[in-house]
Coordinates of C-alpha atoms and ligand atoms in Angstrom, one line a residue:
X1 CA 0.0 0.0 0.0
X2 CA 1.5 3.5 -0.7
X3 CA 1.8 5.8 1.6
X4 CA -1.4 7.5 3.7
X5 CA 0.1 9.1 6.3
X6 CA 1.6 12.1 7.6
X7 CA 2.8 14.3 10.5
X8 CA 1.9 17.7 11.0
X9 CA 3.5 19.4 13.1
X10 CA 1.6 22.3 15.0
X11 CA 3.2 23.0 18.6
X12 CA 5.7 25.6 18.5
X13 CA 5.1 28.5 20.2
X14 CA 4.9 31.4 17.2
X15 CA 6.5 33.9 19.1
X16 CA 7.4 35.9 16.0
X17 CA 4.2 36.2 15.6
X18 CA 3.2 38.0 18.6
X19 CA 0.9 39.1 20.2
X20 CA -1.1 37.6 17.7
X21 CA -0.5 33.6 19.0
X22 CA -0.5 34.5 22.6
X23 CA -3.9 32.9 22.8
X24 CA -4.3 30.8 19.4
X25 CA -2.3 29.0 17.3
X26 CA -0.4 30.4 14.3
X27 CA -1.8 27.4 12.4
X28 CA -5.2 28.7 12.9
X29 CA -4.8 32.2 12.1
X30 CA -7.1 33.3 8.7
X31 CA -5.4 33.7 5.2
X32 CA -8.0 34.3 3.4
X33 CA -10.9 32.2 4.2
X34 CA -9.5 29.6 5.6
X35 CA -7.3 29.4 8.8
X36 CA -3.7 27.9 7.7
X37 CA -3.8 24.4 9.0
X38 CA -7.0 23.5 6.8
X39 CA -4.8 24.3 3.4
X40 CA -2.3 22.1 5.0
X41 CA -4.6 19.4 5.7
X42 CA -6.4 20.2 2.0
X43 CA -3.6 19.7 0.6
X44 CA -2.1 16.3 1.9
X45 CA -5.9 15.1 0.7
X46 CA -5.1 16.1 -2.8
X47 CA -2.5 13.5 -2.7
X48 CA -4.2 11.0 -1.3
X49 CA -3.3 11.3 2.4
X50 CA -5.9 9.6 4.5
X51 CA -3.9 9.3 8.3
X52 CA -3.0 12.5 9.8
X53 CA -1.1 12.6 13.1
X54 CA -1.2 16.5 14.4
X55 CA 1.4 17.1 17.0
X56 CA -0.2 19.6 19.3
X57 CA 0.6 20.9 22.4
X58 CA -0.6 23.0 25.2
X59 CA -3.0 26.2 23.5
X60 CA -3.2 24.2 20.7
X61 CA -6.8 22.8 21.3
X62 CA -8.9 24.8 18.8
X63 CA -7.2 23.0 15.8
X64 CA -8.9 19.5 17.4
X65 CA -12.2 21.4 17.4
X66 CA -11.7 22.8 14.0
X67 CA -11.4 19.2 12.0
X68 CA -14.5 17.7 14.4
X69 CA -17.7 17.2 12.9
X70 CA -19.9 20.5 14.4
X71 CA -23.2 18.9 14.1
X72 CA -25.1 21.9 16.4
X73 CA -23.6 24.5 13.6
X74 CA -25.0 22.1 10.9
X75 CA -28.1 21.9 12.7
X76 CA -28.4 25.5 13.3
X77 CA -27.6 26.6 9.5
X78 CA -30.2 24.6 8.2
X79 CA -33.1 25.5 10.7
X80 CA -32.0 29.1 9.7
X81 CA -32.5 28.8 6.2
X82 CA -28.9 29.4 5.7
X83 CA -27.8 26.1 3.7
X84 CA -25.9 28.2 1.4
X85 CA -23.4 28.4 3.9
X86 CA -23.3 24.9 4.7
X87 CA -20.4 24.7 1.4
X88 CA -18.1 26.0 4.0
X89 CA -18.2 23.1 6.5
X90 CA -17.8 20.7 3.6
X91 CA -13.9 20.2 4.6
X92 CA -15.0 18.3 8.0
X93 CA -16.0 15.7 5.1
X94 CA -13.0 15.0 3.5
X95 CA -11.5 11.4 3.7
X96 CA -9.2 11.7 7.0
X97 CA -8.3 9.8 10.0
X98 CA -7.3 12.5 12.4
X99 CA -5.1 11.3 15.4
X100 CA -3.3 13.9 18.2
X101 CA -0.3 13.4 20.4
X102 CA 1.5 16.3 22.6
X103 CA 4.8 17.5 22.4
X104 CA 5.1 18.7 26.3
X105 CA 8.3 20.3 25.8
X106 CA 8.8 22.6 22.5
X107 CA 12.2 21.0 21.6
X108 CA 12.5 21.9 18.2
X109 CA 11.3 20.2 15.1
X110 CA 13.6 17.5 15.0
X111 CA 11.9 16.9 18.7
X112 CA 8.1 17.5 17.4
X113 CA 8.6 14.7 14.6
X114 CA 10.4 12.3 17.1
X115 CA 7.2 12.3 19.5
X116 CA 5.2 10.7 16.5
X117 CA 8.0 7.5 16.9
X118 CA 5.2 5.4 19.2
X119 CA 2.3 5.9 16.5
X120 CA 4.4 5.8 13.5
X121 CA 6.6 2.7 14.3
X122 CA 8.6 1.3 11.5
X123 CA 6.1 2.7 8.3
X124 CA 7.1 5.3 6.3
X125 CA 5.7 8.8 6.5
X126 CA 4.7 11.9 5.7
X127 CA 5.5 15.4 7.3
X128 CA 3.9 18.8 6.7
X129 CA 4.5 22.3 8.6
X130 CA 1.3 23.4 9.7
X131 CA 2.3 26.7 9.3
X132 CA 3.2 26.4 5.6
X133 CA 1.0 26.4 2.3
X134 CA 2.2 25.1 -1.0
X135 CA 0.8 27.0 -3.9
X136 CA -1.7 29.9 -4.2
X137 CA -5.1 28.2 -1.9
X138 CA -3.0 24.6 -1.9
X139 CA -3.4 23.3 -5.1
X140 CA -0.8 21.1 -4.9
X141 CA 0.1 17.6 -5.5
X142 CA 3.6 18.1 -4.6
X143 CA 3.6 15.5 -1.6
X144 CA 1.9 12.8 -4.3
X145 CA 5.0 13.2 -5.9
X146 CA 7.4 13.4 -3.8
X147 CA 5.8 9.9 -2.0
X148 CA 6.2 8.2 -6.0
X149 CA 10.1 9.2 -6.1
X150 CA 10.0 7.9 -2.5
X151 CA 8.6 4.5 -3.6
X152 CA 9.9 4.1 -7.4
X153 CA 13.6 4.8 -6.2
X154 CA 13.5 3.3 -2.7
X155 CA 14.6 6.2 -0.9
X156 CA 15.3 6.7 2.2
X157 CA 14.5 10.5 2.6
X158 CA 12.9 12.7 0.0
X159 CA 12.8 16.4 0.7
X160 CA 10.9 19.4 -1.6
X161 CA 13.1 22.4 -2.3
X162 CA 11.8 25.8 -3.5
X163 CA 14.2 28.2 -5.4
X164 CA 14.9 31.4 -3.5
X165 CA 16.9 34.7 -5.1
X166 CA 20.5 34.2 -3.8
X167 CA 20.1 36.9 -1.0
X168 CA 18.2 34.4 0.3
X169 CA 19.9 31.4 0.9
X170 CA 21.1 32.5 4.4
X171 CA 18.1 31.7 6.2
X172 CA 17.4 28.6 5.0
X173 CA 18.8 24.9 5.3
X174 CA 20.0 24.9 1.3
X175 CA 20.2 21.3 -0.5
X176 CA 24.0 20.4 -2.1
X177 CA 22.2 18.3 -5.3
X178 CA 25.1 15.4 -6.4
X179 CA 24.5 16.2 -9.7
X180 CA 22.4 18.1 -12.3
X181 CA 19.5 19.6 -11.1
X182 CA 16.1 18.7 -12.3
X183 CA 12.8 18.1 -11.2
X184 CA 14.1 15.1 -9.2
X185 CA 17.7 15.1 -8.1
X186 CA 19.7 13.1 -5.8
X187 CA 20.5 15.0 -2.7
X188 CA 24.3 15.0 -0.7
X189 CA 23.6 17.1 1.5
X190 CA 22.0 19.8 3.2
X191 CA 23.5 23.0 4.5
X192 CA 21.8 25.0 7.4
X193 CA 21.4 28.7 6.7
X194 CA 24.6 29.0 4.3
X195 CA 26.1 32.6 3.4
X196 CA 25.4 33.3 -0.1
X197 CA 29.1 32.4 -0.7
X198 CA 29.5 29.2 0.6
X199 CA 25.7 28.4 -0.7
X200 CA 25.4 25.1 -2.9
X201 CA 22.7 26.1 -4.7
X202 CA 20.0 28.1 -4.2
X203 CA 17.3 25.2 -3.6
X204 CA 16.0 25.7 0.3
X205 CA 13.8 23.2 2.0
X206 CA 10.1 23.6 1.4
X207 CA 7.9 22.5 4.3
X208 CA 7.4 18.8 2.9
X209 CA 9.1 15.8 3.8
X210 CA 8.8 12.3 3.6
X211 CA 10.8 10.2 5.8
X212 CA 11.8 6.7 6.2
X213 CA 11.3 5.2 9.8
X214 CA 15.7 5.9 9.9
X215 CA 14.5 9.3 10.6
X216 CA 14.1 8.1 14.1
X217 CA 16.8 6.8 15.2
X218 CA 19.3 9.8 13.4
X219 CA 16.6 11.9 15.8
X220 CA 18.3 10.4 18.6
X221 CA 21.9 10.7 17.6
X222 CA 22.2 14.5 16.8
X223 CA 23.2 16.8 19.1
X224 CA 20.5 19.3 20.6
X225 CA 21.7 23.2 19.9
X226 CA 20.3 26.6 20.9
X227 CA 17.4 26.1 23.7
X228 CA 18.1 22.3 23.8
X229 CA 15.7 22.3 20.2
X230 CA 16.5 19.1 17.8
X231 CA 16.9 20.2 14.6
X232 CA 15.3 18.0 11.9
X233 CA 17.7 18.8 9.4
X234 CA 20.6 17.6 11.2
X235 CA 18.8 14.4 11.5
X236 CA 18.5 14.1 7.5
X237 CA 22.1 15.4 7.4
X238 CA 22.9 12.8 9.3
X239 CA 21.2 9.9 7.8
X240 CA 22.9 11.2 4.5
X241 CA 26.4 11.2 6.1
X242 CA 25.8 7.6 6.6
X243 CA 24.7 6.4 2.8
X244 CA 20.9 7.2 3.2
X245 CA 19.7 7.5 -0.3
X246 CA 18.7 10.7 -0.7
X247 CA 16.3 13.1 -3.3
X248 CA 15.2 16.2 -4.3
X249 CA 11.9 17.1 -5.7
X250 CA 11.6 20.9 -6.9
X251 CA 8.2 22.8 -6.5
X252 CA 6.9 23.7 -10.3
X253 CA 6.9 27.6 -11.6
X254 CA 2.9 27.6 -10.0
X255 CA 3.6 26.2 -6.8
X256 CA 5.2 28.6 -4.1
X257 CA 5.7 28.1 -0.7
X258 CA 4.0 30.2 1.6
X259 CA 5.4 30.4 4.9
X260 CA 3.2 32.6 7.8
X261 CA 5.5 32.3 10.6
X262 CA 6.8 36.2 10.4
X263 CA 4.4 39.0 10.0
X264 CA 6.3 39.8 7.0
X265 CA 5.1 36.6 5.0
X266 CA 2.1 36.5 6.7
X267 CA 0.8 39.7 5.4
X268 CA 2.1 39.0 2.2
X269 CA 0.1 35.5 2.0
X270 CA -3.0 37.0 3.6
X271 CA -3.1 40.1 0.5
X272 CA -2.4 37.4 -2.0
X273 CA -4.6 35.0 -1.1
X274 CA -7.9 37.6 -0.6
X275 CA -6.8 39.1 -3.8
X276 CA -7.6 36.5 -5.8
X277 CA -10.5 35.5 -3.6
X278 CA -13.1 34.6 -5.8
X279 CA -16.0 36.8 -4.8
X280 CA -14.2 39.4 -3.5
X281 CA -11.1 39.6 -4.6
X282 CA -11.5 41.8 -7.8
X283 CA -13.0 44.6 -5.5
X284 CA -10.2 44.4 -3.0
X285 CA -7.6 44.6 -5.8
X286 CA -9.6 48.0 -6.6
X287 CA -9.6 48.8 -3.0
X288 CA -6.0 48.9 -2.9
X289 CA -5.1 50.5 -6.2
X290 CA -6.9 53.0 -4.7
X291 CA -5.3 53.5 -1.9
X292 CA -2.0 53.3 -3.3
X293 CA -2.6 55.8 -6.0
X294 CA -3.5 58.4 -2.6
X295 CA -0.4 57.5 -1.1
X296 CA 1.3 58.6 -4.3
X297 CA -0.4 61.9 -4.6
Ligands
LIG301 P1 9.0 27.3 13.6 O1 10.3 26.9 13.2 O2 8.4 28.4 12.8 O3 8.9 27.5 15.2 O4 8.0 26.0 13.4 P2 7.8 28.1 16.1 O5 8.2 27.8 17.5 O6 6.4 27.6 15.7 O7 7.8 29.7 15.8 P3 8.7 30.9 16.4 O8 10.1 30.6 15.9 O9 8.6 30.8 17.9 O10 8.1 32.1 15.9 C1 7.7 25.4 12.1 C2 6.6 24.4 12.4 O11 7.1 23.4 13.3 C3 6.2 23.3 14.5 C4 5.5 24.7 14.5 O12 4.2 24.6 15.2 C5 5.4 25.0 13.0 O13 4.2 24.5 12.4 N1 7.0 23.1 15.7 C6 8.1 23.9 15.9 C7 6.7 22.1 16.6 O14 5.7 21.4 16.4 N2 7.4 22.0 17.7 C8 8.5 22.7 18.0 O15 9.2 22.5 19.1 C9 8.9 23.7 17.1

């Protein structure tokens, strides 16, 4: 059977995006219509996800409620007359298993994956930032095929890489590709947050993952850093180090990552996603064309 299930991890704290997450989780916060998480979640269906393991943590309870069925909200829309907005409650429909374990300690990435060890046992997997959307309202099949590279090339680790403008590279972990670059390339190694000198390329990891259960036990050999946080990519570093087979798989020209864990990037997803809102985004285009040309004169 191919692969149908994934991590998401959703317990870090969001500090950069405070005071905003001081009481909800960056993962739930709107762009557009939708809070984040449910793009996530939308998107991993697309390629035919059906498990979904959420590693949560304290404060991190609404995201539970969101994916449960609300059948007093259903009852209540209908008695209203208000069915019409019943199409907005179709995602609690979609074909997912949703499971929940806590991270008690916010130990880094590297840290949140390792807690999904006891449920994931020796299976491959998925993993998926909950704070990061691929492509403009997740249309995306990027994790369908990053699981058929996974499978066709027995892979141990299979990573999606995004191309940034060189001034970028430096805060990203940056792939070193063994050879020509393409769609699908075999991966040497990763570099964490290179300058733009020493920088291999100028692929950086994309917020999709899939893992073989060796994930694991490199988790528990690499050293903790800053704040005693695990850092995931050391892990794949390390299983690379030590002959893991390795791949690439680049994002297409229409899928972008969209990353909402600065206020920076968050603004910029939430205007581009409402602008091409399908009801309203031709009037908020307007709206701000307008108030652009006042700030110029
Ligand atoms: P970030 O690296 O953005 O960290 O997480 P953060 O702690 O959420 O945010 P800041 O740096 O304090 O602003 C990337 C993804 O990994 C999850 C986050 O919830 C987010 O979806 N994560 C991060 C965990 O699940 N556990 C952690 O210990 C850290």
């Amino acid at each position: 059977m191919s692969i149908d299930i994934a991590v998401v991890p959703v317990a870090g704290h969001g500090t950069r995006l405070l005071p905003a997450t001081k009481s909800q989780p960056k993962e739930m916060l709107s762009v557009g219509r939708k809070p984040v998480v449910q793009y996530v979640v939308e998107e991993l269906g697309l390629s035919g996800i059906q498990r979904l393991l959420f590693i949560t943590s304290h404060g991190k309870a609404s995201i539970e409620q969101h994916f449960d069925f609300d059948e007093q909200l259903g009852g209540y829309l209908r008695e209203t007359g208000r069915e019409e907005q019943l199409k907005a409650l179709e995602f609690e429909r979609l074909n997912m298993e949703y499971f929940y374990t806590r991270q008690r300690r916010q130990l880094g990435l590297g840290h949140a994956v390792l807690c999904a060890r006891p449920l994931i046992g020796s299976q491959p997997f998925v993993v998926a930032l909950g704070d990061s959307i691929i492509g403009l309202h997740a249309q995306s099949d990027i994790v369908r095929r990053m699981i058929s590279q996974f499978e066709s090339n027995h892979a141990d680790v299979v990573v999606a890489f995004e191309e940034v403008a060189p001034e970028e590279v430096v805060h990203y972990g940056i792939a070193q590709p063994a050879g020509e670059v393409s769609e699908v390339f075999q991966l040497e190694k990763l570099v964490e947050k290179p300058s733009r000198e020493e920088a291999p390329s100028n692929l950086a990891v994309a917020a999709r993952y899939v893992f073989s259960p060796a994930i694991f036990d490199a988790l528990t050999r690499i050293k903790p850093g800053k704040g005693g946080e695990l850092q995931l990519t050391d892990a794949i570093s390390l299983m690379l180090d030590g002959g893991c087979k390795g791949l690439g798989v680049t994002l297409s020209k229409t899928e972008r990552r969209f990353d909402i864990g600065n206020f920076d990037s968050y603004f910029r997803t939430f205007a581009e996603f409402a602008m091409s809102d399908p009801e309203y985004g031709a009037s908020l285009r307007s709206f701000v064309r307008q108030l652009l040309d006042r700030e110029e004169t």
